[in-house]
CSV table of C-alpha atoms in Angstrom, one decimal:
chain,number,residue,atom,x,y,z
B,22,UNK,CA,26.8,-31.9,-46.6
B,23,UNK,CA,26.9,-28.0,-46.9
B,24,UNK,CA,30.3,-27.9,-48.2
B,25,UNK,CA,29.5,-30.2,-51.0
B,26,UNK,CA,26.3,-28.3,-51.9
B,27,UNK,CA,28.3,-25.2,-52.0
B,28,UNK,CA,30.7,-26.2,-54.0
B,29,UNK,CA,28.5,-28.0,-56.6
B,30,UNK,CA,26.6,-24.7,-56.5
B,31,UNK,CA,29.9,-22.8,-57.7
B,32,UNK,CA,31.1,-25.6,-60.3
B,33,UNK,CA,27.8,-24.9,-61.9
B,34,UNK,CA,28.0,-21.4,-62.2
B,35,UNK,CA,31.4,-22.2,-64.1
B,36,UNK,CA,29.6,-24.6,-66.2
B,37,UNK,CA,26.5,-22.8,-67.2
B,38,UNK,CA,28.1,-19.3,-67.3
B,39,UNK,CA,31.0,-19.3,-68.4
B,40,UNK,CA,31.6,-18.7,-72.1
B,41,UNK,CA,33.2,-22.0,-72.6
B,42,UNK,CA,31.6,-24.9,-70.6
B,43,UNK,CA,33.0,-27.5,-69.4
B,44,UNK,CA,32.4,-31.2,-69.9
B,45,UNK,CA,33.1,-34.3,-66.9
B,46,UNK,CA,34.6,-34.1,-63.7
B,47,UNK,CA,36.3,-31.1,-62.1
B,48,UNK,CA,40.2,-30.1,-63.1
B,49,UNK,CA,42.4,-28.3,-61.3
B,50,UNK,CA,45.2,-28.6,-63.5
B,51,UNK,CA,45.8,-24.5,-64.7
B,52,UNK,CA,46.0,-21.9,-63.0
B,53,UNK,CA,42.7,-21.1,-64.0
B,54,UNK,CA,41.1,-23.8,-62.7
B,55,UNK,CA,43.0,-23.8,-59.5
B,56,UNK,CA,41.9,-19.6,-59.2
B,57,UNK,CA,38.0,-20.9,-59.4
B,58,UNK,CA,38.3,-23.6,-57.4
B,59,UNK,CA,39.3,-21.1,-54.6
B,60,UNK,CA,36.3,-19.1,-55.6
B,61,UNK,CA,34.1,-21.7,-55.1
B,62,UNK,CA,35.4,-22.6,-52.1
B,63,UNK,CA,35.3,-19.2,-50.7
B,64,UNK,CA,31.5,-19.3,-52.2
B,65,UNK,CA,30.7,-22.2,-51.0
B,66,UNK,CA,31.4,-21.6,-47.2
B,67,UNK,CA,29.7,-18.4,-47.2
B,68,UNK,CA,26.3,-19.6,-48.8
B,69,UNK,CA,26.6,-22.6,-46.4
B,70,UNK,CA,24.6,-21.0,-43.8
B,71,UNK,CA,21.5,-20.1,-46.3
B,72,UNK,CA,21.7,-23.9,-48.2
B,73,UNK,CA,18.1,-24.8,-47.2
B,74,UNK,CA,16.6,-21.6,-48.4
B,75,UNK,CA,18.4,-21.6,-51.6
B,76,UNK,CA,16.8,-22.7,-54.8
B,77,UNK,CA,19.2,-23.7,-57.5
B,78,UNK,CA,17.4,-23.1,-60.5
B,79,UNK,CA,16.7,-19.3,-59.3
B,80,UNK,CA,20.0,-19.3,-58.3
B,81,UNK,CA,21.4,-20.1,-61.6
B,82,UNK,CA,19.6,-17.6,-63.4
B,83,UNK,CA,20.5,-14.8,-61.2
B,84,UNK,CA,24.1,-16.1,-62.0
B,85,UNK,CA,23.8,-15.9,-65.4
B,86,UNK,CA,22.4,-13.0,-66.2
B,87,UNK,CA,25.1,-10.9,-63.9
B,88,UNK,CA,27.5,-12.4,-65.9
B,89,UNK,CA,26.1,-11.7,-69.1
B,90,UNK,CA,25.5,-8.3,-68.1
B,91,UNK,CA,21.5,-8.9,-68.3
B,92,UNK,CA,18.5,-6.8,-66.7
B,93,UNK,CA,17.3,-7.9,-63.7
B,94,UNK,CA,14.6,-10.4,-64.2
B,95,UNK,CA,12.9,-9.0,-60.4
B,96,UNK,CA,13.3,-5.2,-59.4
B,97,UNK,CA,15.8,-4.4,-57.4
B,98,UNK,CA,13.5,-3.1,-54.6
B,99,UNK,CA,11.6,-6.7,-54.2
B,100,UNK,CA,15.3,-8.5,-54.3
B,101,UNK,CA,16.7,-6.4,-51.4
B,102,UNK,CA,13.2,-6.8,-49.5
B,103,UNK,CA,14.1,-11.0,-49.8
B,104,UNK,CA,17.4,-10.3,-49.2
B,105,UNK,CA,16.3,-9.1,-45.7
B,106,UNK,CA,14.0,-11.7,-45.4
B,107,UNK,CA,16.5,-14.2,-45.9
B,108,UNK,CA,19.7,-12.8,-44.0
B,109,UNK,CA,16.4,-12.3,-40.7
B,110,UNK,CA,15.8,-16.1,-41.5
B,111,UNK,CA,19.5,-17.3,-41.9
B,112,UNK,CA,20.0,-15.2,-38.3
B,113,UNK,CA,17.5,-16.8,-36.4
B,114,UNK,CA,17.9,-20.2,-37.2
B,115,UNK,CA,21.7,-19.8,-36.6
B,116,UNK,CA,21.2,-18.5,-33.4
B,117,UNK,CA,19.0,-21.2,-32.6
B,118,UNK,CA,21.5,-24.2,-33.9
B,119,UNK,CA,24.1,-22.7,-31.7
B,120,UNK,CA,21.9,-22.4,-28.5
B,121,UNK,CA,21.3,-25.9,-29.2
B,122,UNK,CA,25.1,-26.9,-29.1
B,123,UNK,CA,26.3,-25.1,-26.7
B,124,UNK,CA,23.8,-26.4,-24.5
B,125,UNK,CA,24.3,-29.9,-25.0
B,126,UNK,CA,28.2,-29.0,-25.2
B,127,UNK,CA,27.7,-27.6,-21.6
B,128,UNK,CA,26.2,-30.6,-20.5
B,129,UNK,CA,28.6,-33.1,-21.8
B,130,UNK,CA,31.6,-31.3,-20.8
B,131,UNK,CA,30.7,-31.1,-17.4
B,132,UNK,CA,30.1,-34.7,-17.1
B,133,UNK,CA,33.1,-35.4,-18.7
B,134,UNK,CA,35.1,-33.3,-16.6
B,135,UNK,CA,33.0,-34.3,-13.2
B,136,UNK,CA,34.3,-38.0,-14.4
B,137,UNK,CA,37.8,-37.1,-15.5
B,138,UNK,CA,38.0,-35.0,-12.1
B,139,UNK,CA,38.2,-38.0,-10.1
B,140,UNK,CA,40.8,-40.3,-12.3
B,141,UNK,CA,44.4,-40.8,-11.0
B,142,UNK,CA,46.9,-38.3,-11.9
B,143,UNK,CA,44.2,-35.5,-12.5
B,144,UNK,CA,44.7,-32.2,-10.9
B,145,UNK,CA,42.0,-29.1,-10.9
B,146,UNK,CA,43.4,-25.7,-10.0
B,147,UNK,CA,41.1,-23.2,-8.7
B,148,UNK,CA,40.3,-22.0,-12.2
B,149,UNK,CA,38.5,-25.2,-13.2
B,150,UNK,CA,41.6,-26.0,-15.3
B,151,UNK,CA,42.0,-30.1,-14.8
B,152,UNK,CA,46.4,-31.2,-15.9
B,153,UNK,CA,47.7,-34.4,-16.2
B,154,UNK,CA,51.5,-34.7,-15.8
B,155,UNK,CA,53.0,-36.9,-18.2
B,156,UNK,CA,56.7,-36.0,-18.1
B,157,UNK,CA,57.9,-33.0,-15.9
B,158,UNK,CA,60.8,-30.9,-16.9
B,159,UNK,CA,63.9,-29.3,-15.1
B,160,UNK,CA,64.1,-25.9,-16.7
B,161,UNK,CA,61.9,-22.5,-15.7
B,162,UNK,CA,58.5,-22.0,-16.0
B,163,UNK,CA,57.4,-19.1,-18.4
B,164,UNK,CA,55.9,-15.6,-16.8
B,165,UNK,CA,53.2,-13.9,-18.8
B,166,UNK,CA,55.1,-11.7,-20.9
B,167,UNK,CA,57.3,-14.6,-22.1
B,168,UNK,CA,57.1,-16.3,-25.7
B,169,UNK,CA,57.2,-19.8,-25.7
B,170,UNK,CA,57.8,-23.2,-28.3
B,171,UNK,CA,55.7,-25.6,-27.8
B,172,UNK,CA,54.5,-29.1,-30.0
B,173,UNK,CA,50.7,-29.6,-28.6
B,174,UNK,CA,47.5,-31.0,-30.2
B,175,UNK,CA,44.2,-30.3,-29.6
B,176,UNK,CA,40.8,-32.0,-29.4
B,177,UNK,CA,37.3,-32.4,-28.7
B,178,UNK,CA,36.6,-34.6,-25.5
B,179,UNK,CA,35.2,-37.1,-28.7
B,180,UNK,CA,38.5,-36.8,-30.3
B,181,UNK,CA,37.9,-34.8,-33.0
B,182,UNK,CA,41.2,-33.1,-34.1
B,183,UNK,CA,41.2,-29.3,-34.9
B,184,UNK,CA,45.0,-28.5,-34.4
B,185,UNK,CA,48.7,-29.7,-34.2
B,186,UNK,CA,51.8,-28.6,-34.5
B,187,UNK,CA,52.8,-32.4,-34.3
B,188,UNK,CA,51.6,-32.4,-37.9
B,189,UNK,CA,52.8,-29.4,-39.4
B,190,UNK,CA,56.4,-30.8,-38.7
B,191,UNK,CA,57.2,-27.6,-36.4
B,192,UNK,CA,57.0,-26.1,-32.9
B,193,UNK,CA,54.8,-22.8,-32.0
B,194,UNK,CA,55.8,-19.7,-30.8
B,195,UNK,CA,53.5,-17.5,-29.3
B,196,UNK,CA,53.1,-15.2,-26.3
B,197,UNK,CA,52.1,-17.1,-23.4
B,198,UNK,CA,49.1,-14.7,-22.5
B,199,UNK,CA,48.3,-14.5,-26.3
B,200,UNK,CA,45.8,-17.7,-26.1
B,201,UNK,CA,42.9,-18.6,-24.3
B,202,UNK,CA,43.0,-18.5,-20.1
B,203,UNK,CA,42.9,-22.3,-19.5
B,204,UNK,CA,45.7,-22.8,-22.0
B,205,UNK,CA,47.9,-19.8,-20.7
B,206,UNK,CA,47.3,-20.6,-17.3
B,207,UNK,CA,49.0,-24.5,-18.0
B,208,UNK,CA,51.2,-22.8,-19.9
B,209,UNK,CA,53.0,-20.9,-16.5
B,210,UNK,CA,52.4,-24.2,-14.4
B,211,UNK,CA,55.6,-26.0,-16.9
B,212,UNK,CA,59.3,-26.5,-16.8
B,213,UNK,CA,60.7,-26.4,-19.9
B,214,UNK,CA,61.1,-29.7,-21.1
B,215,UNK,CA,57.4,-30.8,-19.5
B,216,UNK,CA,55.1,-32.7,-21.1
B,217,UNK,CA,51.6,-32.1,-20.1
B,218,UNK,CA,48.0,-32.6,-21.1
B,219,UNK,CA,45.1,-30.3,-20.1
B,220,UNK,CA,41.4,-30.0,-19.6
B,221,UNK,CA,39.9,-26.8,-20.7
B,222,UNK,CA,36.5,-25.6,-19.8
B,223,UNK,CA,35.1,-23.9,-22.1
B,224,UNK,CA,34.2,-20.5,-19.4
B,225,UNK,CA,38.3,-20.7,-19.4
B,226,UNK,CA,37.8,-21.5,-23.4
B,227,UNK,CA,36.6,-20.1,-26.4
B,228,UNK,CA,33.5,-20.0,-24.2
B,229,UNK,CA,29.9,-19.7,-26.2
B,230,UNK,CA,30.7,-18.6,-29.4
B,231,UNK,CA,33.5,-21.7,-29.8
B,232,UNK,CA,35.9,-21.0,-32.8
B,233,UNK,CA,35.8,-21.7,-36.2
B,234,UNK,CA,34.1,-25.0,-37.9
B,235,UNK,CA,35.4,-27.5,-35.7
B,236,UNK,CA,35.2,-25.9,-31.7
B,237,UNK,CA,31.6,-25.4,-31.3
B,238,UNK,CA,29.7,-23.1,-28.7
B,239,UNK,CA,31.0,-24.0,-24.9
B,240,UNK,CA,33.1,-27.1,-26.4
B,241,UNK,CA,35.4,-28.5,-23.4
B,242,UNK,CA,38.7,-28.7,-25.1
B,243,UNK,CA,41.7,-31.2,-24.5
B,244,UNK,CA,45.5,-30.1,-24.6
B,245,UNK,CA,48.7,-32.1,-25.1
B,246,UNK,CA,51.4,-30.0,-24.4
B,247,UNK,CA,55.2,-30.4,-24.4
B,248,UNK,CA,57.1,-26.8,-23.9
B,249,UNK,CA,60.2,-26.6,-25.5
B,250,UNK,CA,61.9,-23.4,-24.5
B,251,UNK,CA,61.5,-19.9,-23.5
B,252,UNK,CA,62.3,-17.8,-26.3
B,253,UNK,CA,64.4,-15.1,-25.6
């Protein structure tokens, strides 16, 4: 819902500014169009945060006349006075939706993890780190100053997809003490040629503040992990 406010925000400005407006439906044909596409997008994501507060029409205007080069229609002094206003607002309420997540994040990762804890095949390691074995490997395990390639995926205990190698078509290589703990610490636990899948807690996660769009605050995070080589 924000993203598409955001952008319809941007396509707007295009239409309503811009010295030659458009008519229908969104192109992205030239180079042109491509190049404001990617502003709105870029636009759009950072006025997400503020949507509620934003009134289009005011918007608009303020859009307009900065690119015509107009006065200001309100002083400067009262628009940097809302401008506080607005970014205090923005603040608190953010700070509010994410102590809302990550408590209920908390709450249903440690009940997933209390009831995945007790499956076959599920081992915890002192860490809190839960593995599942699915194929072990003959080759060495990696120390912490190795690189490795690795294919993995990773999701949300509901599923929810944020990242795979499987469908970029290609293996990563990264350091092995370059990610988070949980994922570092399975990471020395392999052969080469393993094929495991891990159970990350978010204290051994991206922890409270989560990462990105997708991993929220204190998200428990799933693994699958098949390590390739050790790259020398």
């Amino acid at each position: 819902m924000r993203r598409t406010i955001g952008y319809a925000l941007v396509f707007s400005l295009f239409s309503l500014g811009a010295c030659q407006s458009q008519n229908g439906p969104a192109s992205f044909d030239t180079d042109d169009q491509k190049a404001s596409y990617g502003i709105g997008l870029q636009m759009g994501g950072q006025l997400a945060p503020a949507e509620s507060h934003l009134d289009i029409a005011s918007f608009m205007a303020g859009i307009r006349d900065g690119m015509a080069g107009n006065d200001p229609a309100v002083p400067q002094d009262q628009i940097q006075v809302a401008l506080q206003a607005l970014n205090e607002a923005v603040q608190a309420e953010e700070t509010e939706r994410i102590a809302v997540e990550g408590e209920a994040n908390a709450t249903e990762g440690a009940a997933f993890l209390a009831e995945n804890a007790s499956k076959d095949g599920i081992m915890v390691t002192e860490s809190g780190l839960q593995y599942e074995i699915i194929a072990e490997g003959e080759g060495a395990s990696p120390a912490p100053e190795d690189q490795v390639s690795i294919h993995y995926k990773g999701t949300l205990i509901d599923g929810t997809q944020f990242d795979s190698s499987y469908d970029r078509g290609q293996p990563a290589t990264f350091g092995v003490t370059g990610v988070i703990p949980g994922f570092s610490e399975g990471l020395q636990m392999m052969t080469v040629g393993s094929h495991y899948r891990f159970f990350i807690p978010s204290d051994i996660g991206y922890g409270p503040n989560g990462s990105g769009r997708t991993i929220g605050p204190n998200a428990t995070l799933i693994f699958e992990v098949e390590l390739l080589e050790i790259v020398q």
